[in-house]
mmCIF file of C-alpha atoms and ligand atoms in Angstrom:
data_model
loop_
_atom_site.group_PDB
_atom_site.id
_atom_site.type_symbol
_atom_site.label_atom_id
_atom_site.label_comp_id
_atom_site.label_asym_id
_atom_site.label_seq_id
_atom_site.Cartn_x
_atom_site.Cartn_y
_atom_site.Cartn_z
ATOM 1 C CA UNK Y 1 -8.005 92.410 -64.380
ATOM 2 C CA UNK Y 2 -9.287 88.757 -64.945
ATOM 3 C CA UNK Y 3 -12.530 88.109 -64.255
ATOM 4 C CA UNK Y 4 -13.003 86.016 -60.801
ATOM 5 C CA UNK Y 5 -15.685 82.958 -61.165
ATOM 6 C CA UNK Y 6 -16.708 81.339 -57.966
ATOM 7 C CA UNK Y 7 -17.693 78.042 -59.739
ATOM 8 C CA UNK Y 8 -16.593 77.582 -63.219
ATOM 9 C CA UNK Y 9 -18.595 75.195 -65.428
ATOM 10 C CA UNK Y 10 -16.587 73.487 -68.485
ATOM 11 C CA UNK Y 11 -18.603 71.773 -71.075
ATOM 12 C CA UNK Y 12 -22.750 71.428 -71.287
ATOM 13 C CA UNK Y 13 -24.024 67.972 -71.707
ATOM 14 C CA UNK Y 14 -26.283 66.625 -68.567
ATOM 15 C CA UNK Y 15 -23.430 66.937 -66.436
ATOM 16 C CA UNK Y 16 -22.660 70.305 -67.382
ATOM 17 C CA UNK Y 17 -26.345 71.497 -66.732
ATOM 18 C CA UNK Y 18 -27.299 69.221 -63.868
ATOM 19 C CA UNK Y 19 -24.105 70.861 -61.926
ATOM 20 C CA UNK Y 20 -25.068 73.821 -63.532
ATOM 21 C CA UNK Y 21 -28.530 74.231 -61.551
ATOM 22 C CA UNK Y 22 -27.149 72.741 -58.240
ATOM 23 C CA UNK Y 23 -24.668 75.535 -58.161
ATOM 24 C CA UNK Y 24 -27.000 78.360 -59.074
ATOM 25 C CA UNK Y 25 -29.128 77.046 -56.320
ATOM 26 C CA UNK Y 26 -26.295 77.390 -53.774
ATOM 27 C CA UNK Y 27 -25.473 80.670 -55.059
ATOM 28 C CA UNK Y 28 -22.052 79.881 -56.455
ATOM 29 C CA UNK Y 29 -23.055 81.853 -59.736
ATOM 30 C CA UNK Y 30 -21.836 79.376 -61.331
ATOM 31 C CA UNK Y 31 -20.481 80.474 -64.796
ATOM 32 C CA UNK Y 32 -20.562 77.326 -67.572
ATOM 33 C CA UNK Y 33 -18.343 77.610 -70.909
ATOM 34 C CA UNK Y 34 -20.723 75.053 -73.466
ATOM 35 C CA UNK Y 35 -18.068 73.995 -75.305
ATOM 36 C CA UNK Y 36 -17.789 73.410 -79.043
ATOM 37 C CA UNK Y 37 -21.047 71.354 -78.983
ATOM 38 C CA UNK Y 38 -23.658 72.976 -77.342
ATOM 39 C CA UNK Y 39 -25.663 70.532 -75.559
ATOM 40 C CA UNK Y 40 -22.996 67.546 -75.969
ATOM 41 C CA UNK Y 41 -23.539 64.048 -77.111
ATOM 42 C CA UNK Y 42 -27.409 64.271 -77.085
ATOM 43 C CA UNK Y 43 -28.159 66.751 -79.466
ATOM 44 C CA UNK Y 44 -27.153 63.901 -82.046
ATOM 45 C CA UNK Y 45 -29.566 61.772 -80.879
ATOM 46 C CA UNK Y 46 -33.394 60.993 -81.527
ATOM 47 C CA UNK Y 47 -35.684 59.494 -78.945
ATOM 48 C CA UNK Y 48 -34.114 59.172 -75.291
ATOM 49 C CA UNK Y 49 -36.214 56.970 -73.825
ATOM 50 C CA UNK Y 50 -34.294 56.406 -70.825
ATOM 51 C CA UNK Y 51 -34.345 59.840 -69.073
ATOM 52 C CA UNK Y 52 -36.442 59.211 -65.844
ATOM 53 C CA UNK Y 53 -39.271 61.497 -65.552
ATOM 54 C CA UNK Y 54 -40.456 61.269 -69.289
ATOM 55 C CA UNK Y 55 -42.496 57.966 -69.733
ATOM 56 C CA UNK Y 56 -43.426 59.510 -73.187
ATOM 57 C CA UNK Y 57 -39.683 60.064 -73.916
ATOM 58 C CA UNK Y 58 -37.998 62.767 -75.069
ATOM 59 C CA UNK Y 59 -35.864 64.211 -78.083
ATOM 60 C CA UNK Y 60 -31.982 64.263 -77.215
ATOM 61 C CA UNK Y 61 -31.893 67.955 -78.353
ATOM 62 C CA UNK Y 62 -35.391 68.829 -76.558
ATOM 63 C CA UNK Y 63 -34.169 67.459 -72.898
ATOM 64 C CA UNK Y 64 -30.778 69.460 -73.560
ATOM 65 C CA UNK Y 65 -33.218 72.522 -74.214
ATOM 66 C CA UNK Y 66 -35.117 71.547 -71.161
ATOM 67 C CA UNK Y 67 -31.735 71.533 -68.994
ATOM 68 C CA UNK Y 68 -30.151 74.527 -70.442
ATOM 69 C CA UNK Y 69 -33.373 76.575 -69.594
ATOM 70 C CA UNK Y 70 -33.593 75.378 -65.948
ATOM 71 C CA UNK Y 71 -29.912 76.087 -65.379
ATOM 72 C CA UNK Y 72 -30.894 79.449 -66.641
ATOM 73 C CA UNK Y 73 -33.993 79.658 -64.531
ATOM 74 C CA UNK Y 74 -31.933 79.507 -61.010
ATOM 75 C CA UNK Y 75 -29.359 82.233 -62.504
ATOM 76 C CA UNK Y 76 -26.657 79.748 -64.051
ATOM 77 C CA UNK Y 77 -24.261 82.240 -66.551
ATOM 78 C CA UNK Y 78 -24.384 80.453 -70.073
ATOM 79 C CA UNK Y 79 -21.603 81.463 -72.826
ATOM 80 C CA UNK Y 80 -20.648 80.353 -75.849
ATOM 81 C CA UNK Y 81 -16.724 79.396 -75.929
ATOM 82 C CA UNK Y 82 -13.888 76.887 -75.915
ATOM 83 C CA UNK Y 83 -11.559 76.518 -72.761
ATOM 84 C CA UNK Y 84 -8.142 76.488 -74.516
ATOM 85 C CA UNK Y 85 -5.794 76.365 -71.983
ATOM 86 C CA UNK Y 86 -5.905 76.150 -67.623
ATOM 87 C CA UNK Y 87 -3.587 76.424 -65.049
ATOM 88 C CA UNK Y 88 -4.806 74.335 -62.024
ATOM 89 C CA UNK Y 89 -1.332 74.778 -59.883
ATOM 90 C CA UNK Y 90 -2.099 78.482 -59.716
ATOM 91 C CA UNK Y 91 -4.384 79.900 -57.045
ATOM 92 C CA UNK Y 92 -7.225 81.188 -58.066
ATOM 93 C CA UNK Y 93 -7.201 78.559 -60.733
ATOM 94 C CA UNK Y 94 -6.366 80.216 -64.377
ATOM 95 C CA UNK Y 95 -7.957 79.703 -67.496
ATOM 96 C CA UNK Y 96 -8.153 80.950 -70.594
ATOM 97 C CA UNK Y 97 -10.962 80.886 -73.183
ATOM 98 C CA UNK Y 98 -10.661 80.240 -76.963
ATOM 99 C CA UNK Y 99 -11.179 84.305 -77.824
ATOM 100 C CA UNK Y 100 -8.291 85.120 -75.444
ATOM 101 C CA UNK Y 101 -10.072 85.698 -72.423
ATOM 102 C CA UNK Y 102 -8.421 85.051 -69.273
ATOM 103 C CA UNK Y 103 -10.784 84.184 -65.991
ATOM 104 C CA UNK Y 104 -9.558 83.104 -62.848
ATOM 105 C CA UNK Y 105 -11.462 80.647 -60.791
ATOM 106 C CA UNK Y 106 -11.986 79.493 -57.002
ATOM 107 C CA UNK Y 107 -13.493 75.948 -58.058
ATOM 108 C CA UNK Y 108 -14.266 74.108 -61.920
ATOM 109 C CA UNK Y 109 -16.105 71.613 -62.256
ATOM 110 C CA UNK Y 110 -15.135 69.568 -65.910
ATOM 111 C CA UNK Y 111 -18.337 68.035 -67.950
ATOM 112 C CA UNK Y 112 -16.126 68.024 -70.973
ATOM 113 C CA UNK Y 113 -17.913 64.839 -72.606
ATOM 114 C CA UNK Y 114 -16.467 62.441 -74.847
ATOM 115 C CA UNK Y 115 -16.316 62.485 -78.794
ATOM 116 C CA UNK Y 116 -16.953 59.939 -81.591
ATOM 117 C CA UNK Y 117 -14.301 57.700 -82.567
ATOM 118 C CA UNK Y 118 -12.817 57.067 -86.099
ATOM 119 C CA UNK Y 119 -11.515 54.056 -87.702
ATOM 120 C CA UNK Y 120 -8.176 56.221 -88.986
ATOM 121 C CA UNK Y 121 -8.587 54.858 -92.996
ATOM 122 C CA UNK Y 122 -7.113 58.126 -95.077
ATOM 123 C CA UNK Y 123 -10.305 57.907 -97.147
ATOM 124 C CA UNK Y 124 -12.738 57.745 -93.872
ATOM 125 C CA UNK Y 125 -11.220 60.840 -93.074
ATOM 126 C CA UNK Y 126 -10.719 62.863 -96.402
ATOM 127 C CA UNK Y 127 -14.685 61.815 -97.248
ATOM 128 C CA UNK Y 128 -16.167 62.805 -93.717
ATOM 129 C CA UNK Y 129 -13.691 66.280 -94.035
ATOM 130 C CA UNK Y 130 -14.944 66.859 -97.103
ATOM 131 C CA UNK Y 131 -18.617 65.731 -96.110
ATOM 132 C CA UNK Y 132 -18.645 63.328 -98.846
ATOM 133 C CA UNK Y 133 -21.092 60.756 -97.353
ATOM 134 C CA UNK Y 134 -18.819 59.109 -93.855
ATOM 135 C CA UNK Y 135 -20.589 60.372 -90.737
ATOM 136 C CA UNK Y 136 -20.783 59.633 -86.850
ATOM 137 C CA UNK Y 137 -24.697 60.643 -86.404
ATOM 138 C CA UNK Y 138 -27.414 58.951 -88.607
ATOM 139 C CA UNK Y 139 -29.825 61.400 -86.887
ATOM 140 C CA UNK Y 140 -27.786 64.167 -88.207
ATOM 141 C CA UNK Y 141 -27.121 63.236 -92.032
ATOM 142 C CA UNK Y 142 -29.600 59.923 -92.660
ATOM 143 C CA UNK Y 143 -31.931 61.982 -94.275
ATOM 144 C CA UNK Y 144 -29.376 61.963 -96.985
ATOM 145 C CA UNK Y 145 -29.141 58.840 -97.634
ATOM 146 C CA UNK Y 146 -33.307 57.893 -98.561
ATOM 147 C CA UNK Y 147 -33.684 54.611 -100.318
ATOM 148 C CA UNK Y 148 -30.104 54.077 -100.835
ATOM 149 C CA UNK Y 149 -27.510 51.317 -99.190
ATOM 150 C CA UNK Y 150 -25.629 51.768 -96.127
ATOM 151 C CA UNK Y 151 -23.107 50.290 -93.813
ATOM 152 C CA UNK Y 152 -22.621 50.896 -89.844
ATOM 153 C CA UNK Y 153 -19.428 49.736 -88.139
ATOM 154 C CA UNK Y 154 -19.611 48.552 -84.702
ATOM 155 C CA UNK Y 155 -21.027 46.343 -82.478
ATOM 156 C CA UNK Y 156 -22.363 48.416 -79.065
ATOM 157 C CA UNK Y 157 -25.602 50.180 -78.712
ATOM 158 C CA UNK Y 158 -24.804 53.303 -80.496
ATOM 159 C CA UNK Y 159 -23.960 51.251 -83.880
ATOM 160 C CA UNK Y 160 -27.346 49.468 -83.353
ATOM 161 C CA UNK Y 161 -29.183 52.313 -82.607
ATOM 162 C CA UNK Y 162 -27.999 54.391 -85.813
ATOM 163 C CA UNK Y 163 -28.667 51.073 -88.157
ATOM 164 C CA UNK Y 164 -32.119 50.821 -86.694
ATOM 165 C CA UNK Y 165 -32.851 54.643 -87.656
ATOM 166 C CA UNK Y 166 -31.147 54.280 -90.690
ATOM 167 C CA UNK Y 167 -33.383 51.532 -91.702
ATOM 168 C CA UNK Y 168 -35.884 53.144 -91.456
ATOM 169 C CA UNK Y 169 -34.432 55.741 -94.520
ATOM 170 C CA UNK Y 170 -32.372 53.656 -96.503
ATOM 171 C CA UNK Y 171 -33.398 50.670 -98.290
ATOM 172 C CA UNK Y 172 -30.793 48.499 -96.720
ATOM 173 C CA UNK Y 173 -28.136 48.274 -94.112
ATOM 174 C CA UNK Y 174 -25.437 46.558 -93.110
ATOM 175 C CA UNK Y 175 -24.005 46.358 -89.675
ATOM 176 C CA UNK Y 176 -20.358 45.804 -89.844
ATOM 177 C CA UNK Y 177 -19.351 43.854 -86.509
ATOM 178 C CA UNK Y 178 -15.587 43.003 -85.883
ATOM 179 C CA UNK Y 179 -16.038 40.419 -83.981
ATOM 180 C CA UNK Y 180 -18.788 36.755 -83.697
ATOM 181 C CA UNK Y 181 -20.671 38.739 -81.333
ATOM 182 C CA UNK Y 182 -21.884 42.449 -80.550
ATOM 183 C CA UNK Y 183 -21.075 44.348 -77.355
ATOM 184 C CA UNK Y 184 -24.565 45.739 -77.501
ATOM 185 C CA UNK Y 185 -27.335 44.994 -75.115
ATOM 186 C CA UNK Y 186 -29.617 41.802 -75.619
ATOM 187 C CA UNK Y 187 -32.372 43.830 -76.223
ATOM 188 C CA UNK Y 188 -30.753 46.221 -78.992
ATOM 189 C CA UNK Y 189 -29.207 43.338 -80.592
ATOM 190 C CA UNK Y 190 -32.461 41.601 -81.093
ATOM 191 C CA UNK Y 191 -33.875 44.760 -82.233
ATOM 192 C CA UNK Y 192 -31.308 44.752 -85.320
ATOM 193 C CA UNK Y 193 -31.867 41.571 -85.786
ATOM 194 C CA UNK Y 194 -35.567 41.649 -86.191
ATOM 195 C CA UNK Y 195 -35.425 44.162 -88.752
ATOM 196 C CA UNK Y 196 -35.793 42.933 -92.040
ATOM 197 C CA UNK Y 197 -33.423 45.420 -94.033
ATOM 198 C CA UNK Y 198 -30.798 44.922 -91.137
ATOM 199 C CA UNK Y 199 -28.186 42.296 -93.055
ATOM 200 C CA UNK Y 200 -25.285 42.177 -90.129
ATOM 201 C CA UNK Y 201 -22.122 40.943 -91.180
ATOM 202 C CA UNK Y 202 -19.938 39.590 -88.202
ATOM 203 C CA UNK Y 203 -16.149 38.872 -88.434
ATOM 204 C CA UNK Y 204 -16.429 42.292 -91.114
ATOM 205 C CA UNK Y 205 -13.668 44.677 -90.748
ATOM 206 C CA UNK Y 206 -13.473 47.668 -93.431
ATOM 207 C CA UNK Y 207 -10.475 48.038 -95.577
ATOM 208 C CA UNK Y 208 -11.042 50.889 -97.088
ATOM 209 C CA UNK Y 209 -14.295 54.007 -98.086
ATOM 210 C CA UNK Y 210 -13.952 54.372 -101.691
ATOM 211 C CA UNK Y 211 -15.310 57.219 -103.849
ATOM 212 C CA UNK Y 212 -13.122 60.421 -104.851
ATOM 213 C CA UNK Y 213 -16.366 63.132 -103.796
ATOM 214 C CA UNK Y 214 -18.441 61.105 -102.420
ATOM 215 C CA UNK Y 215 -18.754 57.550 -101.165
ATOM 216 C CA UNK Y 216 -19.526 55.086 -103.694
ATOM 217 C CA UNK Y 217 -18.295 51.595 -102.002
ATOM 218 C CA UNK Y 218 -16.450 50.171 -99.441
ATOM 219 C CA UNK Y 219 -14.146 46.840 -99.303
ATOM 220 C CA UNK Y 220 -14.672 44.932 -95.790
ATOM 221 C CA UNK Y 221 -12.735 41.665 -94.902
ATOM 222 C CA UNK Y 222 -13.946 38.816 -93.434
ATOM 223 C CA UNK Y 223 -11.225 38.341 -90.467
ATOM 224 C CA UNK Y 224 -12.182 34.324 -90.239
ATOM 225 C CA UNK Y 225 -11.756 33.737 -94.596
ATOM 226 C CA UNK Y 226 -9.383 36.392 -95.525
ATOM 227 C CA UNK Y 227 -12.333 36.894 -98.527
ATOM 228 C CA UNK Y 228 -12.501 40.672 -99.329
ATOM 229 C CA UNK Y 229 -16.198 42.144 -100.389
ATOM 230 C CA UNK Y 230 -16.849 45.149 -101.972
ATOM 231 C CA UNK Y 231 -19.899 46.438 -100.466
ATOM 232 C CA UNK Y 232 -21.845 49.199 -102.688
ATOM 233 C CA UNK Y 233 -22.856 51.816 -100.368
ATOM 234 C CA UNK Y 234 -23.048 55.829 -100.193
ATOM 235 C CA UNK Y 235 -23.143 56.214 -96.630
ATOM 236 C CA UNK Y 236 -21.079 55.401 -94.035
ATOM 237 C CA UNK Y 237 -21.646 55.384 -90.398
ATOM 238 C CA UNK Y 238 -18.893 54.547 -88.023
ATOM 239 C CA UNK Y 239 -20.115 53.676 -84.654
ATOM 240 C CA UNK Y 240 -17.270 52.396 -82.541
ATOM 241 C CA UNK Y 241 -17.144 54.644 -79.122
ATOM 242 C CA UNK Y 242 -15.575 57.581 -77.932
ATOM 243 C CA UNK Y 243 -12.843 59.693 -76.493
ATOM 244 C CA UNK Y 244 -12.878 62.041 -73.723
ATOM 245 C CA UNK Y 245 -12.547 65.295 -74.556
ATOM 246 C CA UNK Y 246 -10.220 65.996 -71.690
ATOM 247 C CA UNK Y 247 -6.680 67.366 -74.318
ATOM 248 C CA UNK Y 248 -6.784 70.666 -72.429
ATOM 249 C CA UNK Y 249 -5.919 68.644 -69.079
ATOM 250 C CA UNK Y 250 -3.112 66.632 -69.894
ATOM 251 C CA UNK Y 251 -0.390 67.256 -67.714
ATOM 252 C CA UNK Y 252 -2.776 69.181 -64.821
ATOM 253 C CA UNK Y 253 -4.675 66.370 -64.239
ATOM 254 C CA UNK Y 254 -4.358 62.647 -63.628
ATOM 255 C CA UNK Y 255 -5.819 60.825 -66.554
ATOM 256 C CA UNK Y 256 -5.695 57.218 -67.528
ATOM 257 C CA UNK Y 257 -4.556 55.663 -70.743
ATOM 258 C CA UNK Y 258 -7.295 56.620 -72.404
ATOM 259 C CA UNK Y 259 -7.298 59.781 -71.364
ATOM 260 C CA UNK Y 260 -10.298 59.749 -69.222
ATOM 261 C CA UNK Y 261 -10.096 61.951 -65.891
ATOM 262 C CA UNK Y 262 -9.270 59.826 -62.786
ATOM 263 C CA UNK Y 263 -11.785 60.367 -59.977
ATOM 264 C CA UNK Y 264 -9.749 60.506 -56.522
ATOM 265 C CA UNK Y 265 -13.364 60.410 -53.932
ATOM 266 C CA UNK Y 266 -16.843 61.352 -55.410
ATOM 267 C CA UNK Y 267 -16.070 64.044 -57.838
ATOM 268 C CA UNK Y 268 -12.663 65.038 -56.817
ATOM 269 C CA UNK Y 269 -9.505 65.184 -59.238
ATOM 270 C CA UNK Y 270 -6.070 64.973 -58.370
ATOM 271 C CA UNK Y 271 -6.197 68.643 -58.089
ATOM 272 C CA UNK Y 272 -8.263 70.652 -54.831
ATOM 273 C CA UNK Y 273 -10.852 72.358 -56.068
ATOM 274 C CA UNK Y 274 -11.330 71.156 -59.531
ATOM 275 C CA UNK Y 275 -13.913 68.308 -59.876
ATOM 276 C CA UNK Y 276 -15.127 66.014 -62.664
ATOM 277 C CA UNK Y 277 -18.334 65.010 -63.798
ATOM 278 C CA UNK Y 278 -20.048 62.929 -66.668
ATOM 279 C CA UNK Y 279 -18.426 60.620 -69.532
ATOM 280 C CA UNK Y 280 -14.609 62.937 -68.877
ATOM 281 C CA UNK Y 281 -14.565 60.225 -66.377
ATOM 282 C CA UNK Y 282 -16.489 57.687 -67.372
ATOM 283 C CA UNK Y 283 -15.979 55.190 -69.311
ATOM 284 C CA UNK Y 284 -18.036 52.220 -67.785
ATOM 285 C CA UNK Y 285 -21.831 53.420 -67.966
ATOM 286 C CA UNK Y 286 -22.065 56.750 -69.858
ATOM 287 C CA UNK Y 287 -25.641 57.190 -69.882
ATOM 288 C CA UNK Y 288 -27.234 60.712 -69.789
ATOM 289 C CA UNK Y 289 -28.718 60.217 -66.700
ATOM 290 C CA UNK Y 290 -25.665 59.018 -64.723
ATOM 291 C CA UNK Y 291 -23.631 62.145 -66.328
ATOM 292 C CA UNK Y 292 -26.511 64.275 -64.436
ATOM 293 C CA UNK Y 293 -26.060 62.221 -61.355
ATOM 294 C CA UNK Y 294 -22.416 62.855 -61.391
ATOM 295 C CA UNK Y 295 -23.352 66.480 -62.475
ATOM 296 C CA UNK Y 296 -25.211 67.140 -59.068
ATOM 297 C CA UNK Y 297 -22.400 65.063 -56.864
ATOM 298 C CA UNK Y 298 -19.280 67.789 -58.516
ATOM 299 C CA UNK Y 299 -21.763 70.634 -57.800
ATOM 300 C CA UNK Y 300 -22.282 69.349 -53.944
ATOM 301 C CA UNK Y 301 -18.394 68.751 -53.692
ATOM 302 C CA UNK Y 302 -17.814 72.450 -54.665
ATOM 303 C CA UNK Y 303 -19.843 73.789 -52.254
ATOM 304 C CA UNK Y 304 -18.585 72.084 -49.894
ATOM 305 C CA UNK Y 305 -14.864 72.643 -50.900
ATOM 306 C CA UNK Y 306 -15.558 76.585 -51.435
ATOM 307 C CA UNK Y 307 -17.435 76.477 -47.897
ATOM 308 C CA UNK Y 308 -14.672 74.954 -45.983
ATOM 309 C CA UNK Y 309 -12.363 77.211 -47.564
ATOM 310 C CA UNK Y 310 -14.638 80.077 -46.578
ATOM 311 C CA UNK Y 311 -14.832 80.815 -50.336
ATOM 312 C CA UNK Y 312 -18.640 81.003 -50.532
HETATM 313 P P1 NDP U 401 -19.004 50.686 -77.113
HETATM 314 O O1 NDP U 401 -17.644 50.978 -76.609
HETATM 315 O O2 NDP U 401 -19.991 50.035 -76.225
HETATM 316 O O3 NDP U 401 -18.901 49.769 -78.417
HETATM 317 C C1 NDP U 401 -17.989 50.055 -79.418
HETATM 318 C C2 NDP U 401 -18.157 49.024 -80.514
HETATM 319 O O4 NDP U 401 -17.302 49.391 -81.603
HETATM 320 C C3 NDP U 401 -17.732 47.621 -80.094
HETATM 321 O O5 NDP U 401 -18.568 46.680 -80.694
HETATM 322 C C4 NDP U 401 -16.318 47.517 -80.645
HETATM 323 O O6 NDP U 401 -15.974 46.218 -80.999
HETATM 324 C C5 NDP U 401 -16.452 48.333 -81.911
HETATM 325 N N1 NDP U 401 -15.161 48.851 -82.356
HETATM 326 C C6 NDP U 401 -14.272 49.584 -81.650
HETATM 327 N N2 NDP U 401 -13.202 49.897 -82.405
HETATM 328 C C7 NDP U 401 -13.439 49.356 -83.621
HETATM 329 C C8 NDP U 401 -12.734 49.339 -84.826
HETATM 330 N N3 NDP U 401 -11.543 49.948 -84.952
HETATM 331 N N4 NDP U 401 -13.270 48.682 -85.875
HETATM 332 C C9 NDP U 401 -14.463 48.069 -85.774
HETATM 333 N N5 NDP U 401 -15.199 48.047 -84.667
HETATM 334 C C10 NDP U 401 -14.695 48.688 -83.592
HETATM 335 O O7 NDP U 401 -19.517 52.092 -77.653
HETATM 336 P P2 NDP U 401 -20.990 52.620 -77.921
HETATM 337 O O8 NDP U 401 -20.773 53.964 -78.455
HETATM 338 O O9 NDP U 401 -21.777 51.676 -78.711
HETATM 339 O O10 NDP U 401 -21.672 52.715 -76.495
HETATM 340 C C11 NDP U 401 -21.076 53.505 -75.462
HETATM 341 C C12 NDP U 401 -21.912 53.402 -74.190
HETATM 342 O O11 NDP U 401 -23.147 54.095 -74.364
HETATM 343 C C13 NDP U 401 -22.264 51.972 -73.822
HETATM 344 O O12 NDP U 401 -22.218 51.844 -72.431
HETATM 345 C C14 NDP U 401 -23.671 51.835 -74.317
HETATM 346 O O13 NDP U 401 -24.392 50.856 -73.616
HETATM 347 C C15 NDP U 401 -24.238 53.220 -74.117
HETATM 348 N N6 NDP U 401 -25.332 53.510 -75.045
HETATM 349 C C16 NDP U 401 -26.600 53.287 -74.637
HETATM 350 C C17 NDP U 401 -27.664 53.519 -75.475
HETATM 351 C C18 NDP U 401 -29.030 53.288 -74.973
HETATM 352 O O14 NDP U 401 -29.194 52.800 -73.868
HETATM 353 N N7 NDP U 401 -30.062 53.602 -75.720
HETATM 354 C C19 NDP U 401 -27.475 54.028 -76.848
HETATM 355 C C20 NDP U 401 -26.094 54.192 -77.198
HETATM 356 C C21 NDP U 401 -25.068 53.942 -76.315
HETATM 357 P P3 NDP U 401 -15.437 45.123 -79.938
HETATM 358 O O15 NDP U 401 -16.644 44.674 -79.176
HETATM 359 O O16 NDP U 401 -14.854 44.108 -80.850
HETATM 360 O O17 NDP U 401 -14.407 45.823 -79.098
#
């Protein structure tokens, strides 16, 4: 027999956790897959400075810690695991996890997250396979890459947080923007822009990563001259946003054309019972703390769904 979960938890950023201890709390015994990144998003990030209740800050990993262990602290099941396949038409809702468990399920609750996006070049993606110097988290490999030259492409606030971290490694950076302007925040922007080993390049799009092991150059464009630069680098960070992580729903639930999870009325889906929380449906503010706001409104939603179904 499959085993029945009350409240099934899929995916473990703040959304993840935050529903995670409002379930436990109600007593749904709430069981939460974490996914193939424990923690989500934040583990690949430094200071979070943002996160009401630390005016110190925090590390991304440390709050993730922090939330994991309070989920745990109310009773909140943890497990390691994929979700590889579900079957929200069926009642109990059916699942199945990556090691070929199946579990059935009176209510889920999706904190799936979002992952980096790529530029798509052949060599971008045979170099970061191969780990040959093209990453999506300066936190993660910058130590790699002490006193030597690197580029970041984008234009938001993740591209000009990882050149601001990486400048503080590497003895120079350049911040590839597409565009005359950045997407970022005023304040980020003039933070790149006031360090010294910061050289942004706007109207830069990148051709191609060359290097056969590891990087050793790239060739950028300038959109407005036509001129192509090669730019001698061994890193290279692409920083250009994300996509939902929400593959193992197509076709069971509404999604847009990007794929994020259409909310129907607070955290509802398309589908009774299953609910949504964090960046799977969000693509306008994405911050850690509303993807625990969001967390706590799915978690309410279920209870309230599995009481007036007398499923509690
Ligand atoms: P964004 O979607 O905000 O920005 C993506 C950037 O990448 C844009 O500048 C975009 O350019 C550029 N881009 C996209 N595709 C390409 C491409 N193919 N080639 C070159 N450039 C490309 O993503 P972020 O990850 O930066 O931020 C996501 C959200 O998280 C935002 O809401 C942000 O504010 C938030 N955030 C907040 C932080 C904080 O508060 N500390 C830190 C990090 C993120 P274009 O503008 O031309 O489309």
């Amino acid at each position: 027999m499959a085993e029945h979960i009350k409240c099934l938890i899929i995916g473990s950023g703040p959304a993840g956790y935050t529903a995670a201890i409002y379930a436990s709390r109600a007593d749904l015994k709430p069981v939460l897959y974490q996914g193939g990144q424990p923690g989500g998003q934040l583990t690949e990030t430094t200071e979070v400075d943002n996160f009401p209740g630390y005016p110190e800050g925090i590390t991304g990993p440390k709050l993730m810690e922090d939330l994991e262990n309070q989920a745990k602290r109310f009773g909140s099941d943890i497990r390691f695991g994929m979700i590889t396949e579900v079957d929200f038409n069926a009642t109990p809702k059916v699942v199945k996890v990556e090691d070929g468990t199946e579990l059935t399920a009176d209510s889920v609750i999706i904190s799936t997250g979002a992952s980096a996006k790529w530029l798509g070049l052949e060599n971008e993606t045979r170099l970061r396979l191969n780990a040959g110097g093209v990453s999506a988290c300066a936190v993660c490999d910058g130590f790699f890459y002490r006193n030597q030259t690197v580029a970041v492409v984008g234009g938001g606030d993740t591209a000009c947080e990882e050149a601001s971290y990486l400048a503080k490694l590497c003895e120079k950076v350049y911040l590839l923007v597409r565009k005359g302007e950045m997407r970022a925040s005023k304040a980020m922007q003039h933070r790149v822009e006031s360090i010294e080993n910061i050289e942004i390049l706007y109207h830069t799009e990148t051709l191609d990563v060359l290097g056969e092991e590891v990087v050793d150059g790239i060739l950028v464009k300038n959109n407005q001259t036509n001129e192509e630069t090669k730019l001698d680098v061994t890193g290279f960070f692409v920083a250009i946003g994300h996509k939902p992580n929400t593959d193992v729903f197509k076709g069971q639930l509404t999604l847009d054309e990007e794929g994020y999870i259409v909310k129907e009325d607070g955290a509802k889906t398309n589908i009774e019972g299953v609910f949504v929380a964090g960046d799977a449906a969000d693509k306008e503010y994405r911050q850690a703390i509303t993807a625990a706001g969001t967390g706590c409104m799915a978690a309410l939603d279920a209870e309230r769904y599995l009481g007036d179904k007398g499923l509690n």
